[in-house]
CSV table of C-alpha atoms in Angstrom, one decimal:
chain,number,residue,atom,x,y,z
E,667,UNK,CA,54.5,16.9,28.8
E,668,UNK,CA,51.3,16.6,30.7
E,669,UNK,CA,50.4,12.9,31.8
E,670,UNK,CA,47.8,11.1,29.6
E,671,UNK,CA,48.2,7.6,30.9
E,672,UNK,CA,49.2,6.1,34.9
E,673,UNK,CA,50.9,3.2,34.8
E,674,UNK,CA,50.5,1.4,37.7
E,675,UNK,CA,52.6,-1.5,39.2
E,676,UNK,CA,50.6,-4.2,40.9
E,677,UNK,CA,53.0,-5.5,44.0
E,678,UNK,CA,53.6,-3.6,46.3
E,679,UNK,CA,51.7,-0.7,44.2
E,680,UNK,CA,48.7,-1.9,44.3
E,681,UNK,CA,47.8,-4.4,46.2
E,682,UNK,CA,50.1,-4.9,49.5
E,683,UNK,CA,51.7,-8.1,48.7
E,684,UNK,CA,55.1,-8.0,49.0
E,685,UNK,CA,55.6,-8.8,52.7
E,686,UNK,CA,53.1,-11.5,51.9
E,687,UNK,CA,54.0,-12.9,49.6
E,688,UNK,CA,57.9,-13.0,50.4
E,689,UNK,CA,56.5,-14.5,53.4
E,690,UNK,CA,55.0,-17.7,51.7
E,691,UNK,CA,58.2,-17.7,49.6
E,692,UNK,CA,60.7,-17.9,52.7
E,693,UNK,CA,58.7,-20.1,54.2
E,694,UNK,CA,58.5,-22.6,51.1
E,695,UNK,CA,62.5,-22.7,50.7
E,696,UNK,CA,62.8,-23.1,54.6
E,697,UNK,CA,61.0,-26.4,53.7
E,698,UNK,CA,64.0,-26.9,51.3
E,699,UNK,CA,66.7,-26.2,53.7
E,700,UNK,CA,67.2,-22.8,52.8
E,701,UNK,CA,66.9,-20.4,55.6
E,702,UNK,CA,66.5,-16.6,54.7
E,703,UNK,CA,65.3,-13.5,56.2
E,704,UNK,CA,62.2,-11.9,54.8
E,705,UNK,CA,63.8,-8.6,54.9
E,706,UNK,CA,66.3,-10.0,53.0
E,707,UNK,CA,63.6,-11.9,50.4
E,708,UNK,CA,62.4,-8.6,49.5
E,709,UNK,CA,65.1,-6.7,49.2
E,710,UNK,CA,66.6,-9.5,46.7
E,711,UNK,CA,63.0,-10.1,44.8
E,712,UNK,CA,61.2,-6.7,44.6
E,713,UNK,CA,60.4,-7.0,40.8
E,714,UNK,CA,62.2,-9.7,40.3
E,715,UNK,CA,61.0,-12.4,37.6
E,716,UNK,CA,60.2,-15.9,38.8
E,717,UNK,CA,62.7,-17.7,36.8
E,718,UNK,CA,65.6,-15.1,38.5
E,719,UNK,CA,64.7,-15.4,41.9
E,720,UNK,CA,64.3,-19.8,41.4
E,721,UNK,CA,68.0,-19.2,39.9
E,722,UNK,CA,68.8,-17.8,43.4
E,723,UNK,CA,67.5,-20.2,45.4
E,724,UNK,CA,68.9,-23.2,43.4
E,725,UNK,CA,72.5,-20.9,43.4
E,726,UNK,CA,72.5,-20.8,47.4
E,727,UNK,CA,71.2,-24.5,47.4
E,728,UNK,CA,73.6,-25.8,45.4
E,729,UNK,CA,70.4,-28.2,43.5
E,730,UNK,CA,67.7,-27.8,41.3
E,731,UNK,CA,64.4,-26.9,42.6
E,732,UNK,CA,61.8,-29.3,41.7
E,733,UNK,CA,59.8,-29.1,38.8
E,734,UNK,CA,56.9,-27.9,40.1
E,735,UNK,CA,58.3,-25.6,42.7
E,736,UNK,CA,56.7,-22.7,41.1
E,737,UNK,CA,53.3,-24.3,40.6
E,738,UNK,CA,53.2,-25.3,44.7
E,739,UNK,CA,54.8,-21.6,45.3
E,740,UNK,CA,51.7,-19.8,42.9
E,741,UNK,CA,49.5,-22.3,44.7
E,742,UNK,CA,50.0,-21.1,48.2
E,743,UNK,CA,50.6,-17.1,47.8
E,744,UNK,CA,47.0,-17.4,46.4
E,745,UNK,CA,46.1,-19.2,49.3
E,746,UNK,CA,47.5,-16.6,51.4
E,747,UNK,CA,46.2,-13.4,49.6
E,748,UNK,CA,42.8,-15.0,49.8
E,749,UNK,CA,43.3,-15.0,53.2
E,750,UNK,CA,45.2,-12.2,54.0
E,751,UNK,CA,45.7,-9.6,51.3
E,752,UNK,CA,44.4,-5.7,51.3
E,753,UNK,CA,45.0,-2.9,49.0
E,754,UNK,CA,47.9,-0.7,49.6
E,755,UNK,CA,46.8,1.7,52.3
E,756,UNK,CA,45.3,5.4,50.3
E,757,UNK,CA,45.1,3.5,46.8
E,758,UNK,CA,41.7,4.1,46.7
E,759,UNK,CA,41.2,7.4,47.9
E,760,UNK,CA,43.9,8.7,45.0
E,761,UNK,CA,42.4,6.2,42.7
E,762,UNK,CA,38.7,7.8,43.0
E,763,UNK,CA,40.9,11.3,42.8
E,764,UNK,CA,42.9,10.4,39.7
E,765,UNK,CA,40.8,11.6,36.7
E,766,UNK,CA,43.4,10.3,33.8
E,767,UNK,CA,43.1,6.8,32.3
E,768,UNK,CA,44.8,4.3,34.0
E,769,UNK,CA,46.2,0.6,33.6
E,770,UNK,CA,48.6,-1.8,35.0
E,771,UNK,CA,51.6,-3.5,33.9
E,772,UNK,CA,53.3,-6.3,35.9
E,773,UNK,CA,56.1,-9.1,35.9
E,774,UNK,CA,53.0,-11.4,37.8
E,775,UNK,CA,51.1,-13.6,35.3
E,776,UNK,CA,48.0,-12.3,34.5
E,777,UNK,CA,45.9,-14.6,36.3
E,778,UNK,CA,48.0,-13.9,39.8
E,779,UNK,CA,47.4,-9.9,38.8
E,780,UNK,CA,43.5,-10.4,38.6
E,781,UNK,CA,43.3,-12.5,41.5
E,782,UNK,CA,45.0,-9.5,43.9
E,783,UNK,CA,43.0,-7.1,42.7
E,784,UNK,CA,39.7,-8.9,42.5
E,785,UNK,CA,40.5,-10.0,46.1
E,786,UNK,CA,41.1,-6.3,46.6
E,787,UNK,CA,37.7,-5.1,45.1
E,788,UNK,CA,40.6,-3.2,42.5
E,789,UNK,CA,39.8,-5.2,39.6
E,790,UNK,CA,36.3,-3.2,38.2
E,791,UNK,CA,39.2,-0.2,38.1
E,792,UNK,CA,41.4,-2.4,35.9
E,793,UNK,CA,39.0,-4.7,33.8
E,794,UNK,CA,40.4,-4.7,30.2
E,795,UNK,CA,43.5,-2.6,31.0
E,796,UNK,CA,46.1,-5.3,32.3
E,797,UNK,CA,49.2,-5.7,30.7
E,798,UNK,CA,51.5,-8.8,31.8
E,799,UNK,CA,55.6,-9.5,31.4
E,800,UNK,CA,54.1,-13.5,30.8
E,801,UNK,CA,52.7,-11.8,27.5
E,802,UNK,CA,55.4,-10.5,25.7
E,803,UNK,CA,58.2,-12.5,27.4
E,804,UNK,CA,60.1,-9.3,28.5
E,805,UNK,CA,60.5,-8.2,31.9
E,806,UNK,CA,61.1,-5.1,34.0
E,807,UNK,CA,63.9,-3.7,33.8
E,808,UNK,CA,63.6,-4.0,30.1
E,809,UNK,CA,61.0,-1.2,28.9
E,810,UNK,CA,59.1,-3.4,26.7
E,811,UNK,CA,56.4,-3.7,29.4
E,812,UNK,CA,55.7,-0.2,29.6
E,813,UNK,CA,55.8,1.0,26.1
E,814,UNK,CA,53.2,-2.3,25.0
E,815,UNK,CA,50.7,-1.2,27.9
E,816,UNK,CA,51.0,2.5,25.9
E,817,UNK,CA,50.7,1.1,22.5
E,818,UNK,CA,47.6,-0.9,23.7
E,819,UNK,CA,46.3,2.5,25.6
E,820,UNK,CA,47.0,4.4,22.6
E,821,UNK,CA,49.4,7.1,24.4
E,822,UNK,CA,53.2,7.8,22.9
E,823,UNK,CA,55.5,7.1,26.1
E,824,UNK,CA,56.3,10.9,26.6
E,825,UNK,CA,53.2,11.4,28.1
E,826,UNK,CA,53.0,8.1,30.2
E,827,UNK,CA,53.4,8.3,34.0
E,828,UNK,CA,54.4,5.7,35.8
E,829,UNK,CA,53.9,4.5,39.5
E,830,UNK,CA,56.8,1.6,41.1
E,831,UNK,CA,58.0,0.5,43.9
E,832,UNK,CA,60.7,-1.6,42.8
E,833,UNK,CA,64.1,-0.2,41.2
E,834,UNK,CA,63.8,-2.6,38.5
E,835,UNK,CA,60.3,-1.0,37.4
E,836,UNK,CA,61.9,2.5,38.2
E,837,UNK,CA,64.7,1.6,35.4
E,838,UNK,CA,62.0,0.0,32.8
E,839,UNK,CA,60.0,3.3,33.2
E,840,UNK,CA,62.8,5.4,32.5
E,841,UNK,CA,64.1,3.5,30.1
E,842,UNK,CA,60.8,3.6,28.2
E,843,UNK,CA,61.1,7.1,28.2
E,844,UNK,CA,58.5,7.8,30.7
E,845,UNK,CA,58.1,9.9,33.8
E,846,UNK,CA,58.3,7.8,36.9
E,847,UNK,CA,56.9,8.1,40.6
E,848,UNK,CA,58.9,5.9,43.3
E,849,UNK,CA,56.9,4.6,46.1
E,850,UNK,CA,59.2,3.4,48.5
E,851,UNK,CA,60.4,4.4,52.2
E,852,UNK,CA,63.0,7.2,53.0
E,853,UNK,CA,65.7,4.2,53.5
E,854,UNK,CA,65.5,3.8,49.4
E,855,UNK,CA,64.6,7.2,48.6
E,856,UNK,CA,68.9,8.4,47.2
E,857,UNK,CA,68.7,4.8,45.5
E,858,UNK,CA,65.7,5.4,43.6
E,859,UNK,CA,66.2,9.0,42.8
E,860,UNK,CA,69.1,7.9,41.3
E,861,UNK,CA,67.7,5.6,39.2
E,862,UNK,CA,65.3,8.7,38.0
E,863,UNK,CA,62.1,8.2,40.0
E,864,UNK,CA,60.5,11.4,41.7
E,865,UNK,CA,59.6,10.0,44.9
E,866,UNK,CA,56.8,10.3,47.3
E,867,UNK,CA,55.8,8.2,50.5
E,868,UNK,CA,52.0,7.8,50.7
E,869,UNK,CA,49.3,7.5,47.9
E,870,UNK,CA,47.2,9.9,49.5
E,871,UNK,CA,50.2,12.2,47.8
E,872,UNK,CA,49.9,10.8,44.1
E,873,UNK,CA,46.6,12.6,42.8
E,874,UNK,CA,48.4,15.9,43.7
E,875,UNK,CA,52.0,14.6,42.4
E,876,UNK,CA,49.7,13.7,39.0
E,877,UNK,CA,47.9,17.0,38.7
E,878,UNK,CA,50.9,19.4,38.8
E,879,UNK,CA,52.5,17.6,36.2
């Protein structure tokens, strides 16, 4: 089937975020006693949904975060991505390549998703075309996701591509019955091959991987 519709992930995708903002997010639940690796926060909350990864911390903790741990934690990754946050490196370059309509469709909340890529200059790309988890109430790797951002682009799942970087999204994307691109390093490539992603290891390579298909 030739592509009609990319489906782009934001984190990680996107915007380069997830070393950021697993930074904030270690640093928070130091403050709680909990000390963790940031290598190990990202492996553990690529794609993850909020309410999972809080479940974590309050698991190893052994107590229930307060109530507005979330709210303080929202509060200071934007304060950090105003900061500190750039687009993933060669997002633009394939993005002024790409001649397919495109879209996004992440776990984040939809104001955190138009606050990385207005911060990114990404957002004029996007305007009108952003498709939360927050709302539908399903999250990746369900496929629901997916298969609403293609109902709302008008384009049958067949002929949807989409680009992750997370195995969770991999799995939604196939599940949706979708073709999926992995972005990830060589150290996860077997892993998310074997999930079904075609991988690749630069954007400068995705207008190409697009094209041929």
């Amino acid at each position: 089937m030739q592509t009609e519709l990319v489906i782009f992930d934001c984190d990680g995708v996107l915007v380069d975020s997830e070393g950021l903002g697993n930074r904030v997010f270690v640093e928070f639940v130091a403050e709680f006693g909990l000390a963790m690796k940031l290598e190990e926060a990202i492996l553990l909350f690529k794609g993850c949904k909020m309410a999972d990864c809080v479940a974590v911390i309050e698991q190893r903790l052994g107590k229930k975060m307060p109530q507005d741990f979330v709210t303080q934690l929202r509060s200071r990754t934007a304060e950090a991505f105003e900061r500190e946050l750039r687009p993933v490196e060669g997002i633009e370059a394939a993005l002024d390549k790409i001649n397919l309509p495109i879209c996004v469709a992440s776990s984040g909340p939809p104001e955190k998703i138009k606050l990385a890529l207005r911060l990114t200059n990404l957002l004029p790309r996007f305007e009108g075309r952003i498709f939360s988890s927050y709302e539908i109430g399903s999250w990746k790797p369900a496929p629901e996701l997916f298969l609403y951002a293609a109902k709302n682009m008008e384009v049958q799942a067949k002929s949807c591509t989409v680009v992750e970087d997370s195995v969770l999204g991999v799995r939604a994307g196939v599940a949706a019955g979708m073709r999926v691109l992995g972005y990830t390093e060589q150290s996860e490539a077997t892993l998310f091959e074997a999930c079904g992603a075609r991988v690749f290891y630069s954007m400068y390579q995705l207008p190409s991987l697009l094209s041929h298909h």
